[in-house]
Amino acid sequence: MKKITSTVLASLLAFSACGDGEPGTMPSSTQPDDVTLTVIDEGGFAPVEMLLGRLPRYVLQADGRLYAPGFVPAIYPGPMLTPIFVGTADEATLAEIMRLVNETGLPDIDRLEDTTAANHVADATTTVITYFDGTSEHTLAVYALGIASDASATAMAAAELVRALDQAAAGLDNVTEYEPTRIEIRTGDGMSLPDAEFRTTRPWPLATAPDELAETAHGWRCVVVEGPPARDLLEIFSSADSATVWEYEGTEHALIARGLMPGEPACA
């Protein structure tokens, strides 16, 4: 994996009663690889292709490994894959994150949706924060997080938690580019092909035919590739861009591909 300095990661990120433990500590029921916290931005006024290709903002594992998407240049066509970076937060940082988790009340709720800002903010995303205590998950979803001036106390606590994760990510040591072990690929019946002047054509990269991919909803299909075939796809997709089309038996198809972070459900 490629070594990236914490300064570089900071630049990249600029673009883009408490279970069974004591407050400010990871729950004792977790294992090092267990996902403890995720932050995902959902919805918003954007094309479906962009929403389906969006990575989680953060994934935190119990041993302090923090994953975040890297910077993608604002050019067209851009790279097909968004890079993912990972580094390890120190104990003091983890304790602060867990203190803020408790302040949000996450360990005591199953799912809570705060849509207070919907009264006067349009087309914003909903930030979904999920805490895993080793036995169950607890989810807080806040619409227009950090935007509303009259945010609820819960929303303000959630915003403070996300800011702490921002700061943690910017200060990580030993940051490397993560090589995903699972690659998610999507295509849709209504997905338009790139303009001809930007388009490049390559052979269909999957062992499964386009119409044999699993159907999800609204004409979209999806497959997740794991293990050695995923490494092969990483190499193929890393040299492709967002205007690459994929030819299968005389028909051309556009694809959305992204690496899955630890704990992410497949084709969700």
Coordinates of C-alpha atoms in Angstrom, one line a residue:
M1 CA 0.0 0.0 0.0
K2 CA 1.2 3.5 -0.8
K3 CA 2.3 5.6 2.2
I4 CA 0.6 9.0 2.4
T5 CA 1.6 11.7 5.0
S6 CA -1.0 13.0 7.4
T7 CA -0.5 16.5 5.9
V8 CA -1.5 15.1 2.5
L9 CA -4.5 13.3 4.0
A10 CA -5.7 16.5 5.6
S11 CA -5.6 18.2 2.2
L12 CA -7.5 15.3 0.7
L13 CA -10.2 15.3 3.4
A14 CA -10.7 19.1 3.0
F15 CA -12.4 18.2 -0.2
S16 CA -14.4 15.8 0.4
A17 CA -24.6 4.9 29.5
C18 CA -22.8 3.4 26.9
G19 CA -23.1 -0.3 25.9
D20 CA -20.9 -2.5 28.1
G21 CA -18.1 0.0 28.5
E22 CA -17.3 3.2 30.4
P23 CA -18.0 6.6 28.9
G24 CA -15.0 7.5 26.6
T25 CA -14.0 3.9 26.0
M26 CA -14.6 1.4 23.2
P27 CA -17.1 -1.3 24.3
S28 CA -15.3 -4.3 25.6
S29 CA -17.4 -6.7 23.5
T30 CA -15.8 -5.5 20.3
Q31 CA -12.9 -7.2 18.5
P32 CA -10.1 -5.1 16.8
D33 CA -11.6 -5.5 13.3
D34 CA -15.1 -4.7 14.4
V35 CA -16.6 -1.5 13.0
T36 CA -17.6 0.8 15.8
L37 CA -18.8 3.9 14.1
T38 CA -19.8 4.9 10.6
V39 CA -20.8 8.3 9.1
I40 CA -22.6 8.3 5.8
D41 CA -24.2 11.1 3.8
E42 CA -27.4 10.1 2.1
G43 CA -29.7 11.8 -0.4
G44 CA -29.4 15.4 -1.5
F45 CA -30.0 17.0 -4.8
A46 CA -27.6 15.0 -7.0
P47 CA -27.8 12.5 -9.9
V48 CA -28.6 8.9 -8.9
E49 CA -25.2 7.8 -10.3
M50 CA -23.5 10.1 -7.9
L51 CA -25.6 9.0 -4.9
L52 CA -24.9 5.3 -5.7
G53 CA -21.2 5.9 -6.0
R54 CA -20.8 7.9 -2.8
L55 CA -18.5 6.4 -0.2
P56 CA -19.1 6.7 3.6
R57 CA -17.5 9.8 5.0
Y58 CA -15.9 7.8 7.8
V59 CA -15.6 4.2 9.1
L60 CA -13.9 3.6 12.5
Q61 CA -12.8 0.2 13.7
A62 CA -12.5 -0.8 17.3
D63 CA -8.7 -0.7 17.2
G64 CA -8.7 2.9 16.0
R65 CA -8.3 2.4 12.3
L66 CA -10.1 5.3 10.6
Y67 CA -11.1 5.1 6.9
A68 CA -12.1 8.0 4.7
P69 CA -12.4 8.7 1.0
G70 CA -9.6 10.7 -0.6
F71 CA -9.7 13.7 -2.9
V72 CA -11.0 13.3 -6.5
P73 CA -9.9 16.1 -8.8
A74 CA -12.7 18.3 -10.2
I75 CA -12.1 17.4 -13.8
Y76 CA -14.0 15.5 -16.5
P77 CA -13.6 12.7 -17.0
G78 CA -12.4 12.0 -13.5
P79 CA -11.0 8.7 -12.2
M80 CA -13.4 5.8 -12.1
L81 CA -12.5 4.9 -8.5
T82 CA -12.4 7.1 -5.5
P83 CA -9.3 6.3 -3.3
I84 CA -9.8 5.3 0.3
F85 CA -7.2 6.1 3.0
V86 CA -6.7 4.6 6.4
G87 CA -4.7 5.5 9.5
T88 CA -4.8 4.8 13.2
A89 CA -6.1 7.3 15.7
D90 CA -4.3 7.4 19.1
E91 CA -6.0 6.5 22.4
A92 CA -6.7 10.1 23.4
T93 CA -8.5 10.8 20.1
L94 CA -10.5 7.6 20.4
A95 CA -11.5 8.5 24.0
E96 CA -12.7 11.9 22.8
I97 CA -14.7 10.4 19.9
M98 CA -16.4 8.0 22.3
R99 CA -17.1 10.8 24.7
L100 CA -18.9 12.6 21.9
V101 CA -20.7 9.4 20.9
N102 CA -22.2 9.3 24.4
E103 CA -23.1 13.0 24.3
T104 CA -25.2 12.4 21.2
G105 CA -27.2 9.7 23.1
L106 CA -26.4 7.1 20.5
P107 CA -25.9 4.2 22.9
D108 CA -29.4 4.6 24.2
I109 CA -31.4 4.8 20.9
D110 CA -32.2 2.3 18.2
R111 CA -32.9 4.8 15.4
L112 CA -33.7 8.5 15.7
E113 CA -34.3 10.9 12.7
D114 CA -33.9 14.6 13.3
T115 CA -35.5 16.5 10.4
T116 CA -35.8 19.9 12.2
A117 CA -33.8 21.7 9.5
A118 CA -36.2 20.5 6.7
N119 CA -38.5 23.4 7.6
H120 CA -36.1 25.9 6.0
V121 CA -33.3 24.0 4.3
A122 CA -33.8 22.4 0.9
D123 CA -31.9 19.7 -1.1
A124 CA -29.4 19.0 1.7
T125 CA -28.0 15.6 2.6
T126 CA -28.9 13.5 5.6
T127 CA -25.9 12.5 7.7
V128 CA -26.4 9.1 9.2
I129 CA -24.2 8.2 12.2
T130 CA -24.3 4.6 13.3
Y131 CA -22.7 3.3 16.5
F132 CA -22.0 -0.5 16.9
D133 CA -21.6 -1.6 20.5
G134 CA -20.7 -5.2 19.8
T135 CA -24.2 -6.6 20.1
S136 CA -26.5 -4.1 18.4
E137 CA -26.4 -0.9 16.3
H138 CA -27.7 2.5 17.1
T139 CA -28.4 5.1 14.4
L140 CA -28.9 8.8 14.4
A141 CA -29.9 10.5 11.1
V142 CA -29.7 14.3 11.0
Y143 CA -30.9 16.3 7.9
A144 CA -28.7 19.2 6.9
L145 CA -26.2 18.6 9.7
G146 CA -24.3 21.7 10.6
I147 CA -26.3 24.0 8.3
A148 CA -29.4 25.0 10.4
S149 CA -29.0 27.9 12.8
D150 CA -31.7 26.6 15.1
A151 CA -30.4 23.0 15.2
S152 CA -31.6 20.8 18.1
A153 CA -29.3 19.8 20.9
T154 CA -29.0 16.3 19.3
A155 CA -28.0 17.7 16.0
M156 CA -25.4 20.0 17.5
A157 CA -23.9 17.1 19.4
A158 CA -23.8 15.1 16.2
A159 CA -22.1 18.0 14.4
E160 CA -19.5 18.1 17.1
L161 CA -18.9 14.4 16.8
V162 CA -18.4 14.7 13.0
R163 CA -16.0 17.7 13.5
A164 CA -14.0 15.5 15.9
L165 CA -13.7 12.8 13.3
D166 CA -12.6 15.5 10.7
Q167 CA -9.8 16.6 13.1
A168 CA -8.9 13.0 13.9
A169 CA -8.6 12.2 10.2
A170 CA -6.4 15.2 9.5
G171 CA -4.0 14.2 12.3
L172 CA -3.6 10.5 11.6
D173 CA -0.1 9.0 11.5
N174 CA 1.1 6.2 9.2
V175 CA -1.6 6.8 6.7
T176 CA -1.8 4.4 3.7
E177 CA -4.0 4.0 0.7
Y178 CA -6.4 1.2 1.5
E179 CA -6.7 -1.7 -1.0
P180 CA -10.4 -2.9 -0.9
T181 CA -11.0 -6.6 -0.8
R182 CA -14.5 -6.1 -2.2
I183 CA -15.5 -4.1 -5.2
E184 CA -19.1 -3.0 -5.8
I185 CA -20.2 -2.6 -9.5
R186 CA -23.5 -1.1 -10.5
T187 CA -25.3 -0.4 -13.8
G188 CA -28.7 0.8 -14.6
D189 CA -31.1 0.7 -17.6
G190 CA -31.5 4.4 -17.6
M191 CA -27.8 5.2 -17.1
S192 CA -26.7 7.4 -20.0
L193 CA -23.4 6.8 -21.8
P194 CA -20.7 9.6 -21.7
D195 CA -20.4 12.0 -24.6
A196 CA -18.6 10.5 -27.6
E197 CA -15.8 13.1 -27.5
F198 CA -14.7 11.9 -24.0
R199 CA -15.6 8.2 -24.4
T200 CA -13.2 5.3 -24.4
T201 CA -14.4 1.7 -24.9
R202 CA -13.0 -1.4 -23.1
P203 CA -14.1 -5.0 -23.0
W204 CA -16.7 -6.0 -20.4
P205 CA -14.7 -6.6 -17.2
L206 CA -16.9 -9.1 -15.3
A207 CA -17.5 -12.8 -15.6
T208 CA -21.2 -12.1 -15.2
A209 CA -23.2 -10.8 -18.2
P210 CA -24.9 -7.3 -17.7
D211 CA -28.4 -8.7 -17.6
E212 CA -27.4 -11.4 -15.1
L213 CA -26.4 -9.0 -12.4
A214 CA -28.6 -9.0 -9.3
E215 CA -31.5 -6.5 -9.6
T216 CA -31.8 -4.0 -6.8
A217 CA -34.5 -1.3 -7.6
H218 CA -35.8 1.0 -10.3
G219 CA -33.9 -0.8 -13.1
W220 CA -30.5 -0.9 -11.3
R221 CA -28.4 -4.0 -11.1
C222 CA -25.4 -4.7 -8.8
V223 CA -22.7 -7.2 -8.1
V224 CA -19.9 -7.4 -5.5
V225 CA -16.6 -9.1 -6.4
E226 CA -14.3 -10.3 -3.7
G227 CA -10.9 -11.9 -3.3
P228 CA -8.3 -12.2 -6.1
P229 CA -10.9 -11.2 -8.8
A230 CA -11.4 -7.9 -6.9
R231 CA -7.6 -7.2 -7.1
D232 CA -7.8 -7.7 -10.8
L233 CA -10.8 -5.3 -11.1
L234 CA -8.9 -2.7 -9.0
E235 CA -6.1 -2.8 -11.6
I236 CA -8.6 -2.5 -14.5
F237 CA -10.7 0.3 -12.9
S238 CA -7.7 2.2 -11.6
S239 CA -6.7 2.9 -15.2
A240 CA -10.2 3.7 -16.4
D241 CA -12.2 7.0 -15.9
S242 CA -15.7 8.2 -15.5
A243 CA -16.2 8.3 -19.3
T244 CA -15.1 4.7 -19.9
V245 CA -17.8 2.5 -21.4
W246 CA -17.7 -1.3 -21.3
E247 CA -18.6 -3.4 -24.3
Y248 CA -20.4 -6.7 -24.1
E249 CA -21.4 -8.6 -27.2
G250 CA -21.9 -5.5 -29.2
T251 CA -23.7 -3.4 -26.6
E252 CA -22.1 -0.7 -24.5
H253 CA -22.7 -0.1 -20.8
A254 CA -21.7 2.5 -18.3
L255 CA -20.6 1.3 -14.8
I256 CA -20.3 2.7 -11.3
A257 CA -17.6 1.0 -9.4
R258 CA -16.2 1.6 -5.9
G259 CA -14.3 -0.2 -3.2
L260 CA -16.3 -1.1 -0.1
M261 CA -15.0 -0.1 3.3
P262 CA -14.9 -2.6 6.2
G263 CA -18.4 -3.5 7.4
E264 CA -20.3 -2.0 4.4
P265 CA -23.2 -4.0 3.2
A266 CA -23.0 -5.2 -0.4
C267 CA -25.3 -3.6 -2.9
A268 CA -27.2 -1.7 -0.2

